[in-house]
Coordinates of C-alpha atoms in Angstrom, one line a residue:
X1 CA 159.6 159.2 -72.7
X2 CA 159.0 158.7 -76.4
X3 CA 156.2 156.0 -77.2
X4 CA 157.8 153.1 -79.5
X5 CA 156.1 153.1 -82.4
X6 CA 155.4 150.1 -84.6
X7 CA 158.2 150.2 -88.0
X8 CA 156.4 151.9 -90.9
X9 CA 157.1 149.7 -93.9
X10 CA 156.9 152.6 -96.0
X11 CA 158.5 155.5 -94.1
X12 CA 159.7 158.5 -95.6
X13 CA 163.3 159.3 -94.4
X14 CA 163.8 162.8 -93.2
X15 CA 166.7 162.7 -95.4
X16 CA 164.7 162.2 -98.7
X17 CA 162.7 165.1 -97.5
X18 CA 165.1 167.5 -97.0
X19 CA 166.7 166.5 -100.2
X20 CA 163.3 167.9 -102.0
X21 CA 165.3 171.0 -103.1
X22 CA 161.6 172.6 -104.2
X23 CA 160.7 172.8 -101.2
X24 CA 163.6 174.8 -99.4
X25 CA 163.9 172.9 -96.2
X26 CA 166.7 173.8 -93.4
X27 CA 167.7 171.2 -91.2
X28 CA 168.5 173.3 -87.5
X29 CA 168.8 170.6 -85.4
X30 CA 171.2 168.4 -84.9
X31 CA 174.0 169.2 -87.2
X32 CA 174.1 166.2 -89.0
X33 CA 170.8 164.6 -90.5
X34 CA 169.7 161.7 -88.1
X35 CA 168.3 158.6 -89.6
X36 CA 164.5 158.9 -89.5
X37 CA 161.5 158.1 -91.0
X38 CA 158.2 159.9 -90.7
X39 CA 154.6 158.5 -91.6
X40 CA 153.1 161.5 -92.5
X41 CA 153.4 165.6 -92.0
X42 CA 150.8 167.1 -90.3
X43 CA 150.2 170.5 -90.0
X44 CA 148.7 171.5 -86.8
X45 CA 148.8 174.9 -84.5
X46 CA 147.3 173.6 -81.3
X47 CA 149.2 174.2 -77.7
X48 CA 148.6 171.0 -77.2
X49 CA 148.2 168.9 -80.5
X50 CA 149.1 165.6 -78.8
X51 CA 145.0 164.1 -78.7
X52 CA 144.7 164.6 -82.7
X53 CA 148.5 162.3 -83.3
X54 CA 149.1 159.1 -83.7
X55 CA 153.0 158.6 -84.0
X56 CA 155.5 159.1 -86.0
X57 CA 154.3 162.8 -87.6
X58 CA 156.3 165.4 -88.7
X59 CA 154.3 168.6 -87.1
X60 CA 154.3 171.7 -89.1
X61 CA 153.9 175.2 -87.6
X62 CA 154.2 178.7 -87.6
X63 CA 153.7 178.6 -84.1
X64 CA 150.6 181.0 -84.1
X65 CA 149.2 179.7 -80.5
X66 CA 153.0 178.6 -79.1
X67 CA 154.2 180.4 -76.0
X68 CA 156.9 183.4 -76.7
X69 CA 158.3 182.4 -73.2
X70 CA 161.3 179.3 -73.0
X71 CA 159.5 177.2 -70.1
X72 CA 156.1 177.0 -72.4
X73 CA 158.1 176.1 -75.4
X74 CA 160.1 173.0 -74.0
X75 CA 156.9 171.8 -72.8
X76 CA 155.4 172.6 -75.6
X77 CA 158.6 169.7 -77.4
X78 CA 158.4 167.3 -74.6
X79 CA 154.5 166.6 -75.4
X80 CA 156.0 166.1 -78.7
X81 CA 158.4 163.7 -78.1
X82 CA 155.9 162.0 -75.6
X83 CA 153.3 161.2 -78.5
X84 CA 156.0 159.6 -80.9
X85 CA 156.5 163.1 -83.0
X86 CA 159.9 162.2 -85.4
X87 CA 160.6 166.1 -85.5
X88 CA 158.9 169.8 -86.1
X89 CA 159.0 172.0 -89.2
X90 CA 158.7 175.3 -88.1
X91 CA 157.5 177.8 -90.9
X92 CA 158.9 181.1 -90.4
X93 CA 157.6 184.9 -91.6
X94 CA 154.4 184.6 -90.4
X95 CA 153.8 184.8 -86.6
X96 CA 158.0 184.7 -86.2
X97 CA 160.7 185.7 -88.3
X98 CA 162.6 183.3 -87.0
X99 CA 162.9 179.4 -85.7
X100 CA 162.3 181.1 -81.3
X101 CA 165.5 180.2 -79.7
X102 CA 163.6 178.6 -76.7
X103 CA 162.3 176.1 -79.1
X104 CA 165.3 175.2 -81.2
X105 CA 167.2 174.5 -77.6
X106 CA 164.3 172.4 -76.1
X107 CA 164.9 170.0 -79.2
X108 CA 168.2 170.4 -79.1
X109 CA 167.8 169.1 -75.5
X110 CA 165.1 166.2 -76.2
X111 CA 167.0 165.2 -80.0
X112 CA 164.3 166.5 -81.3
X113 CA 165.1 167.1 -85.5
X114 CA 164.2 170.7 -86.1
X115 CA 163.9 171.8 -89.1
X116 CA 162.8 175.6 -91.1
X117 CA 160.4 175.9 -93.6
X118 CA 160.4 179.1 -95.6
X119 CA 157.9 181.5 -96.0
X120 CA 157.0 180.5 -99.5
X121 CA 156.7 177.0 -99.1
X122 CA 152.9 176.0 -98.1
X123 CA 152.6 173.2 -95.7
X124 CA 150.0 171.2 -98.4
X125 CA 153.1 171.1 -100.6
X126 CA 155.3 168.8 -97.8
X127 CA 152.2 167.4 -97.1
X128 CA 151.8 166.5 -100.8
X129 CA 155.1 165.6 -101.2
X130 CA 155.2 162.9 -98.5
X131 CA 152.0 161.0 -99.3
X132 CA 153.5 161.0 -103.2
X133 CA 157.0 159.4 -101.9
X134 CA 155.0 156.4 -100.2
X135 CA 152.7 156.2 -102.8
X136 CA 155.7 155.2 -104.7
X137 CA 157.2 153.4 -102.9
X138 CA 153.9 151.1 -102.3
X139 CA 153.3 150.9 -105.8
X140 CA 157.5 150.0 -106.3
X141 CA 156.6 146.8 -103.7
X142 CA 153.4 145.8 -105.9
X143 CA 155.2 146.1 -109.3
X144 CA 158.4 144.0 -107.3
X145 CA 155.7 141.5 -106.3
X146 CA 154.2 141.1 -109.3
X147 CA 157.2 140.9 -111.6
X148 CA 158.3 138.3 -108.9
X149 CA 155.6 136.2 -108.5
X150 CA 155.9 135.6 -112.5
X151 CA 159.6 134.6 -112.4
X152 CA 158.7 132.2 -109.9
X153 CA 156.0 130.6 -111.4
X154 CA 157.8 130.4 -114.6
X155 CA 160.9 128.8 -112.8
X156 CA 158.7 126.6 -110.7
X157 CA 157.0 125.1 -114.1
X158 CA 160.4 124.7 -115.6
X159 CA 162.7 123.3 -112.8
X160 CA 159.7 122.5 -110.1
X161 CA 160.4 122.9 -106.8
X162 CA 164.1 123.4 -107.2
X163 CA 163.7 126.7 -109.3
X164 CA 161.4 128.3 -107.5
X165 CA 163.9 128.0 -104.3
X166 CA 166.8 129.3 -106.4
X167 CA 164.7 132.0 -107.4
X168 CA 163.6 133.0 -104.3
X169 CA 167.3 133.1 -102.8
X170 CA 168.3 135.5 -105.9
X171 CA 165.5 137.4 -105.2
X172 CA 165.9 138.1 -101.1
X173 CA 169.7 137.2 -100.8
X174 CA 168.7 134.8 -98.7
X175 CA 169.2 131.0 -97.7
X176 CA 166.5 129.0 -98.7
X177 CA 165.7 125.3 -98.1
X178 CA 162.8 123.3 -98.2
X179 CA 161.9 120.5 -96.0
X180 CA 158.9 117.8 -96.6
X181 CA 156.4 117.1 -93.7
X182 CA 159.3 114.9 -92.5
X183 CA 161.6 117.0 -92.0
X184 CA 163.4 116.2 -95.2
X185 CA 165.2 118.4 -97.2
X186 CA 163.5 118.7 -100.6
X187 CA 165.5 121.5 -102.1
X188 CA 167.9 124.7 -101.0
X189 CA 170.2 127.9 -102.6
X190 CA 172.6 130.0 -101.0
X191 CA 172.7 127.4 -97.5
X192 CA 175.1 127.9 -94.8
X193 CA 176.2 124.7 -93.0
X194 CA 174.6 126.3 -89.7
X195 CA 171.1 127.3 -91.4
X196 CA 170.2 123.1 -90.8
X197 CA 170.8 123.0 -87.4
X198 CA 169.1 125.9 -86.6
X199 CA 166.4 125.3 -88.4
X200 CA 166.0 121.4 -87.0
X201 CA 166.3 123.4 -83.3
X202 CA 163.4 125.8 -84.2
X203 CA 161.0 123.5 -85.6
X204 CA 161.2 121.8 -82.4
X205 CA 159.5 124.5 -81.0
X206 CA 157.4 125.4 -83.8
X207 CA 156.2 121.4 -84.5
X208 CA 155.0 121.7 -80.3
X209 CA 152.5 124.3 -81.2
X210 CA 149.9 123.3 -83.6
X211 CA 148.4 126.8 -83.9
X212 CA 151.3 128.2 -85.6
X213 CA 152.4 128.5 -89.0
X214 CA 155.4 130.3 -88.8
X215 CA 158.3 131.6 -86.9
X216 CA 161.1 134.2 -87.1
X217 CA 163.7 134.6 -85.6
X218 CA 166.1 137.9 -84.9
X219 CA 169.7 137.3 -84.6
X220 CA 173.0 139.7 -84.9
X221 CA 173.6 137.9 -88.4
X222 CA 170.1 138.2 -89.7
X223 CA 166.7 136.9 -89.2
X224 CA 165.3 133.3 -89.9
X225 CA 161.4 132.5 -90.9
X226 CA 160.4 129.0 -91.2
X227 CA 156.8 128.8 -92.7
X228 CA 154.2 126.1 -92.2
X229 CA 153.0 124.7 -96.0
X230 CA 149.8 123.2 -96.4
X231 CA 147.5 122.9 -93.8
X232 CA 147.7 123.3 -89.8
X233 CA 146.9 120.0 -89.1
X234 CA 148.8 118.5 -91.7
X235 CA 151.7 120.0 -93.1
X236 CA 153.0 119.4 -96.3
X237 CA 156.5 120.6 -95.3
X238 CA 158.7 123.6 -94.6
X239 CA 160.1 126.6 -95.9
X240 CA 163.0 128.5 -94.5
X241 CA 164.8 131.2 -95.4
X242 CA 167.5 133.0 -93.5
X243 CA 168.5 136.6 -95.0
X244 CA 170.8 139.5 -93.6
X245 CA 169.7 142.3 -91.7
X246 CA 165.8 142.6 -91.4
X247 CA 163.4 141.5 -93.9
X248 CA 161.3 144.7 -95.3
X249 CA 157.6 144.4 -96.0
X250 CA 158.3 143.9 -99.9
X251 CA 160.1 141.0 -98.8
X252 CA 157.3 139.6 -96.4
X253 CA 155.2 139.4 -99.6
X254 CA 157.5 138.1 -101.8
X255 CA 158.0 135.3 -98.9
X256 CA 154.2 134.4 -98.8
X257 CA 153.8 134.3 -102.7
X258 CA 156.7 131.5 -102.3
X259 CA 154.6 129.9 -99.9
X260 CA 151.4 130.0 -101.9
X261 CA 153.0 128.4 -104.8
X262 CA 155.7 125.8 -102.8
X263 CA 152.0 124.7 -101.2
X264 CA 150.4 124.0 -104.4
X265 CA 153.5 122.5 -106.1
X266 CA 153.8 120.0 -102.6
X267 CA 149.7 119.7 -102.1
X268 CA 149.5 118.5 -105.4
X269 CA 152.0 115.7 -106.1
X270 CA 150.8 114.4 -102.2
X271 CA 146.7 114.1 -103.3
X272 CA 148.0 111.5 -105.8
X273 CA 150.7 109.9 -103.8
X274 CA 147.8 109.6 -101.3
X275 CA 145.2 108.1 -104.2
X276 CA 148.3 105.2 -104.7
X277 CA 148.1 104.9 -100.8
X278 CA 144.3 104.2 -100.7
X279 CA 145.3 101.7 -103.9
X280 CA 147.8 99.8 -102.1
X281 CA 145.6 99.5 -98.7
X282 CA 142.9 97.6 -100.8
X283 CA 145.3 95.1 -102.5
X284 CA 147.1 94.6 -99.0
X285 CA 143.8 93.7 -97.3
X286 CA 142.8 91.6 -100.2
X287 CA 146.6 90.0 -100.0
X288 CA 145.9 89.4 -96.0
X289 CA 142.3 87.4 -96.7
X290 CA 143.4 84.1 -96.7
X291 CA 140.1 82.9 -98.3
X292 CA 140.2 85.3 -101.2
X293 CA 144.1 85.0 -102.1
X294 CA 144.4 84.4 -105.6
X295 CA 147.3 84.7 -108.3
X296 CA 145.8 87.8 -109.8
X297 CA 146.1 89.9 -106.9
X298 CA 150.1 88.9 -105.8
X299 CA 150.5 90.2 -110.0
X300 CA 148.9 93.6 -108.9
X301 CA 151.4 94.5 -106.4
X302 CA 154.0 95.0 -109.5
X303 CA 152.3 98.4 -109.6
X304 CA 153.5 99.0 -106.7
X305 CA 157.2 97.6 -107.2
X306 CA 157.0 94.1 -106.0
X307 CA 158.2 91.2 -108.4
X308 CA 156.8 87.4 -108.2
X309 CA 159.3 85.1 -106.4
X310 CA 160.7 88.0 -104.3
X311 CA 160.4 87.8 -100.5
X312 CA 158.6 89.9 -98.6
X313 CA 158.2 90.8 -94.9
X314 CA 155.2 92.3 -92.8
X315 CA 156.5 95.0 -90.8
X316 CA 153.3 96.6 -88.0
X317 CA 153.8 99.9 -86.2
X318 CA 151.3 99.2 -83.0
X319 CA 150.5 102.4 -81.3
X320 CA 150.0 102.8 -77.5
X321 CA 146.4 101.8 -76.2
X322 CA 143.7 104.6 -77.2
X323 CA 146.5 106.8 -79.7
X324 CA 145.6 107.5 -83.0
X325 CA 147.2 105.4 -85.6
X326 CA 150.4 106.6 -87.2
X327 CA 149.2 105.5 -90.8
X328 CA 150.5 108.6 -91.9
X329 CA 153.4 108.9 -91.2
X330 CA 154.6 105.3 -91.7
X331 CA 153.6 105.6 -95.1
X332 CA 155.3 109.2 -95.4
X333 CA 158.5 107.9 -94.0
X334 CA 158.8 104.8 -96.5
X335 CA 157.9 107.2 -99.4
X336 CA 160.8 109.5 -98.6
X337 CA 163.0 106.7 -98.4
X338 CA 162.3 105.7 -102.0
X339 CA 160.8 102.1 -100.4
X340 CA 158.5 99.8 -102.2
X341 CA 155.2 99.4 -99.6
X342 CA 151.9 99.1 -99.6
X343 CA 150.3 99.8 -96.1
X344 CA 146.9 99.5 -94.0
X345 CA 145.0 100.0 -90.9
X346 CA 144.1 97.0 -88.9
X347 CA 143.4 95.4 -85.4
X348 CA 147.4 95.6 -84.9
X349 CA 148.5 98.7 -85.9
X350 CA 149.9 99.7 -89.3
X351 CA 150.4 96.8 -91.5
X352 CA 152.9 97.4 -94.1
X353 CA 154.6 94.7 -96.6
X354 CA 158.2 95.2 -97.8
X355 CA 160.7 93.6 -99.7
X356 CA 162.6 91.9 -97.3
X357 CA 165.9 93.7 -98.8
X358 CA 164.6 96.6 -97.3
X359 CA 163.3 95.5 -93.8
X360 CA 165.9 97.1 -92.3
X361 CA 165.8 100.3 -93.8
X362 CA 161.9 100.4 -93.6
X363 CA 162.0 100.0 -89.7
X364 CA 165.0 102.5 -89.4
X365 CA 162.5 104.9 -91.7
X366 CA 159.2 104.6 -89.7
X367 CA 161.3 104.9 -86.0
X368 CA 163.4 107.8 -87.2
X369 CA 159.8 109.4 -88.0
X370 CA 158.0 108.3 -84.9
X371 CA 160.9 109.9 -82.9
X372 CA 160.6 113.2 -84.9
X373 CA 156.7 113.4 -84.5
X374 CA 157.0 112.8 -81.1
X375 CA 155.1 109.1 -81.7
X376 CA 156.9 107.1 -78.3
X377 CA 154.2 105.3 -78.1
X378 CA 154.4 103.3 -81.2
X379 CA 156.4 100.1 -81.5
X380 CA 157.6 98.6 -84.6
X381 CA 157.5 94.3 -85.0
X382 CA 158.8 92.6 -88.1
X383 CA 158.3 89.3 -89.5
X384 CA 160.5 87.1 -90.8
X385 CA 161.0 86.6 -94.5
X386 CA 158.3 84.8 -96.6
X387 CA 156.8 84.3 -100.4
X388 CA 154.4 87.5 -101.1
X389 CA 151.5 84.8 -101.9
X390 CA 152.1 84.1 -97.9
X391 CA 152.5 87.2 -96.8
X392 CA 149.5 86.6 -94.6
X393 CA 151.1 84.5 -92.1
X394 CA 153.7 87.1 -91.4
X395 CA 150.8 89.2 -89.7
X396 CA 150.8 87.2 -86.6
X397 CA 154.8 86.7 -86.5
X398 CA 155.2 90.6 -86.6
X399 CA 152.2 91.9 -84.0
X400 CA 154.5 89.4 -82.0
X401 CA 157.5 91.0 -82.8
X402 CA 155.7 93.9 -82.0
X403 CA 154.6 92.7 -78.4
X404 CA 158.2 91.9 -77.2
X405 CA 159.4 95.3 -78.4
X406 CA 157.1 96.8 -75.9
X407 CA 157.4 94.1 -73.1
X408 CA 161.6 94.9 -73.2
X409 CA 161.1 98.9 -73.7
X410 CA 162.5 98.0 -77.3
X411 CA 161.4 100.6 -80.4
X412 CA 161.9 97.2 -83.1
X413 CA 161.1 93.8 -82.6
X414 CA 162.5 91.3 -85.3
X415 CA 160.8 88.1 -85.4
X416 CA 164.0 86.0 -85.7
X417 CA 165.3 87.1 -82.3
X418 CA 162.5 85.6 -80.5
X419 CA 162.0 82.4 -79.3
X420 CA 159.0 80.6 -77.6
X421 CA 156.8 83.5 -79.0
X422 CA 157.8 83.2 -82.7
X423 CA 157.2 79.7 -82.7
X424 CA 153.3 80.4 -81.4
X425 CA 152.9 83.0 -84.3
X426 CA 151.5 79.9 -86.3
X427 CA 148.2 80.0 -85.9
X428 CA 147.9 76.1 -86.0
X429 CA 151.2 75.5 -83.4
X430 CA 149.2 78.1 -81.4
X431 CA 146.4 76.1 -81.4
X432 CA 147.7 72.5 -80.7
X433 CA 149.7 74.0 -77.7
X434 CA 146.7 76.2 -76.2
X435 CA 144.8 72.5 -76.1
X436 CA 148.1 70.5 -74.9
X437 CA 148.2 72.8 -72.1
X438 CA 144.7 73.7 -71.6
X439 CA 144.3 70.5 -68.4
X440 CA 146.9 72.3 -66.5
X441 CA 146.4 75.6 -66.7
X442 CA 142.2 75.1 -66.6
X443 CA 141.6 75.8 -62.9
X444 CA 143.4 79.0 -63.4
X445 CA 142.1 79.7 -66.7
X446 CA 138.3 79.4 -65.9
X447 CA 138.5 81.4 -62.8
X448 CA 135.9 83.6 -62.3
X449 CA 136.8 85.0 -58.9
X450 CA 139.6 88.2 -58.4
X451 CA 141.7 86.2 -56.4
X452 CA 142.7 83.8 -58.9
X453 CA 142.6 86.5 -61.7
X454 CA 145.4 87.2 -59.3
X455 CA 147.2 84.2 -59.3
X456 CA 147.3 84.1 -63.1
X457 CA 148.9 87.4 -63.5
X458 CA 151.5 86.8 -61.1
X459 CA 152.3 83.3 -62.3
X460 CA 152.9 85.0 -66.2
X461 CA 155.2 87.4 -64.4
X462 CA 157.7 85.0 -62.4
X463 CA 157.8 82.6 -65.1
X464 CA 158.8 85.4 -67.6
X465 CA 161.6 86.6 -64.9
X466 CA 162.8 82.9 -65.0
X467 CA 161.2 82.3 -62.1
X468 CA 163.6 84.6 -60.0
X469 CA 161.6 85.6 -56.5
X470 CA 163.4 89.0 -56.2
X471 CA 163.0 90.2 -59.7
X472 CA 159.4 88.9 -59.9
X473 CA 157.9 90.5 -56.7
X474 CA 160.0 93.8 -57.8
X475 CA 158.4 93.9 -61.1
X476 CA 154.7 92.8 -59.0
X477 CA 155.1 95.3 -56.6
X478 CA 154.8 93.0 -53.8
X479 CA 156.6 90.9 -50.9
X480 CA 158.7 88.1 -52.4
X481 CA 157.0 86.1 -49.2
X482 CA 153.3 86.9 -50.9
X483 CA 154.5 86.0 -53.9
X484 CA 155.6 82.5 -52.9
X485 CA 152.6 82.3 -50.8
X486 CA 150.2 82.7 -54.5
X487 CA 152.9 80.4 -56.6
X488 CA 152.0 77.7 -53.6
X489 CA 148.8 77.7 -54.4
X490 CA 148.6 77.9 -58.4
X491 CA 151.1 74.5 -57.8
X492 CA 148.0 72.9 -55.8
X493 CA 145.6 74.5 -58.3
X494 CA 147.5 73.5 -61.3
X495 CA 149.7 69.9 -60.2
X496 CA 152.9 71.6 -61.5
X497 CA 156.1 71.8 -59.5
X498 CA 157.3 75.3 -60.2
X499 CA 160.7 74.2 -59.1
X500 CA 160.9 71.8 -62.5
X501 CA 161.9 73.4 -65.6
X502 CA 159.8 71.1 -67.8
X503 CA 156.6 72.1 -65.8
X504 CA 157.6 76.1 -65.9
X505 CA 157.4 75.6 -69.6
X506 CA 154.9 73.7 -70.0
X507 CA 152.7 76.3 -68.5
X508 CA 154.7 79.5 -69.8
X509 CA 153.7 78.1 -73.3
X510 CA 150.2 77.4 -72.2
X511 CA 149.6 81.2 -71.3
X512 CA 151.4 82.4 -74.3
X513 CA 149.2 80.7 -76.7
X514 CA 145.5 81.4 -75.0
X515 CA 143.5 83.9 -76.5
X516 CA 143.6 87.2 -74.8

């Protein structure tokens, strides 16, 4: 059996050889001419020449060493074939006057292409004639390339990003779009209503493994690539392009000078956009200081599209214990929905101010992103609505907000919507509670011991299940009858009566305002 051989980008078809009427070529076998390309013609006269190819040769010979008898000459093809040989040119007058009939039926009988080379026609001159043809066709990719690459740069400086895709769609008859690092689309030519979804369904897969930067996929309609831009660990975006048939090596190049210049025109615009970022950070933590809060710096954050006398929220995206923050992409998905922001790192997660207009659509922004990245971890809190020179206090009220989203599975968490919780996120409600409560709760509070570390877990979980035994020992992972047995004794420890409401909250609040 033949050896597959790898395609030969720039194969000369045994058709445009035959058609070299200089050379006087006679196709013998088959009948009709079969489509196939040859690397290069090789003349050789060994028995055996199979050690000194590579694949994909034409073999020329005169068959000076080949044996007169049938058996030796069908052997003598089925090496051939066995090494990836794409036919034999047999050159006749010199050891034969004719093509021997055992060879012409042993390639008859492997499909062998056959063909006769006169007596006058040296084998240099095919040899010369193939290495010409892909010389051409080489230099026909480069000059494609070249003139290519300058009608994309010239579109790209005139129209941006939205030329250069309409140039590249002309270019490859292709459909082209072109997604930011959010999956966005940024620009497209020539799509098909299917090319999104199958291009959402294959950067699943290609997102999953970091070590990538591209795909492609062979279909019955065409093929698809989708190429990485910008860095591996950070991508700028996407490009995909969906053409019919194969794509040919020309067009493999033609495809990586897009990417080359769609990664500059993207990296660019992003190094600033990030600069603005870094801006926005340092007026945000300055905005957050409540010692330093001055008139001057609420003005600055017109720069970054807030008005005086507008309110604002504080929206935090707290990631799971020991994750890396999602800074990122938080701030990627608020700048692709056209929101005003400025964002930070802190203690709580990802502190980000909004207009309060836009709370919504910020939080729908950042979990829509999260979800895409794969982020499950992160939950989102909100505060309520307050003047920007106040914006501070909605720090507390959304790391709240944040804290019941992930206590009731919950990827939001609006301030509003909670109650004993929201009205701790003051800071000096939080205190005066923590010391009204502090006599109770003390023997509890100051324990040192595991046992009563014990007690004070399990009385925060049945008081947050409304004191309900079942639920509570469910969610403890214990015996409702242990469970009674440790509320029994944080009621001696403590003087409360678990079975009166006003004592249940009394020391609910009491452990939702100490420090933790």
């Amino acid at each position: 059996m033949a050896t597959p051989q790898p395609e030969d980008p720039y194969g000369v078809t045994l058709a445009w050889l035959l058609a070299q009427e200089a050379l006087g070529l006679r196709l013998v076998e088959p009948e009709a001419v079969p489509t196939v390309s040859l690397g290069w013609a090789h003349a050789i006269e060994l028995v055996d020449p199979t050690p000194f190819l590579g694949g994909g040769e034409l073999v020329l010979t005169t068959g000076l060493r080949m044996p007169r008898d049938h058996a030796g000459q069908e052997a003598y093809v089925e090496r051939l074939a066995a090494a990836g040989v794409v036919g034999v040119a047999f050159g006749i007058g010199v050891r034969f006057d004719t093509i021997p009939p055992g060879l012409r039926e042993a390639c008859r009988r492997s499909v062998m292409p056959l063909i006769e080379v006169p007596l006058p026609t040296p084998f240099v001159a095919i040899t010369q004639a193939v290495a010409a043809h892909r010389a051409e066709q080489q230099n026909a990719v480069m000059h494609r390339a070249v003139g290519f690459q300058r009608q994309m740069t010239r579109a790209t400086l005139d129209e941006g990003v939205a030329g250069l895709v309409t140039a590249v769609a002309r270019e490859l008859r292709a459909a082209v779009v072109v997604l930011d690092e959010l999956e966005h689309p940024v620009a497209s030519a020539g799509e098909t209503p299917e090319l999104g979804e199958r291009v959402a369904t294959e950067l699943v897969a290609l997102v999953a493994r970091p070590g990538r930067a591209s795909i492609t996929v062979v279909s019955d309609t065409g093929t698809l690539v989708i190429q990485r831009l910008g860095g591996l660990e950070r991508p700028s975006g996407w490009l995909a392009v969906e053409v019919p048939g194969a794509l040919s090596v020309g067009d493999r190049l033609l495809l990586n000078q897009a990417v080359s210049l769609l990664t500059l025109q993207r990296e660019r615009p992003r190094e600033l956009v990030d600069a603005r970022h870094r801006l926005g950070a340092t007026v945000l933590e300055l905005l957050l200081d409540d010692e330093v809060v001055a008139p001057s710096i609420v003005r600055h954050l017109r720069h970054f599209g807030f008005e005086p006398g507008e309110p604002v929220r504080m929206l935090v995206a707290s990631a799971g214990t020991g994750r890396t923050s999602p800074r990122d992409l938080v701030a990627h998905a608020l700048e692709a929905a056209a929101l005003a922001h400025v964002e930070t790192d802190s203690a709580d997660g990802v502190l980000v101010l909004l207009h309060d207009r836009d709370a919504a659509a910020g939080a729908d922004a950042v979990v829509d992103a999260l979800g895409r990245a794969g982020r499950h971890d992160v939950v989102v809190g909100v505060s309520g609505a307050l003047p920007t020179e106040r914006a501070a206090a909605g720090r507390a009220a959304a790391a709240h907000a944040a804290a019941s989203a992930r206590a009731s599975h919950e990827p939001v968490g609006w301030y509003g919507t909670l109650t004993l919780e929201a009205i701790l996120a003051d800071d000096l409600v939080r205190a005066r509670v923590a010391t009204l409560a502090a006599s109770p709760l003390a023997p509890l509070l100051d324990s040192r011991t595991e046992r009563e570390r014990v007690l004070l877990d399990s009385l925060e979980v049945f008081l947050r299940h409304n004191g309900s035994w079942e639920t509570a020992s469910r969610a403890l992972g214990v015996h409702r009858h242990t469970l009674r047995h440790r509320m029994t004794r944080v009621e001696e420890l403590t003087g409360a009566r678990l079975d009166v409401a006003e004592d249940r909250v009394a020391l609910l609040l009491g452990l939702l305002a100490r420090e933790r």
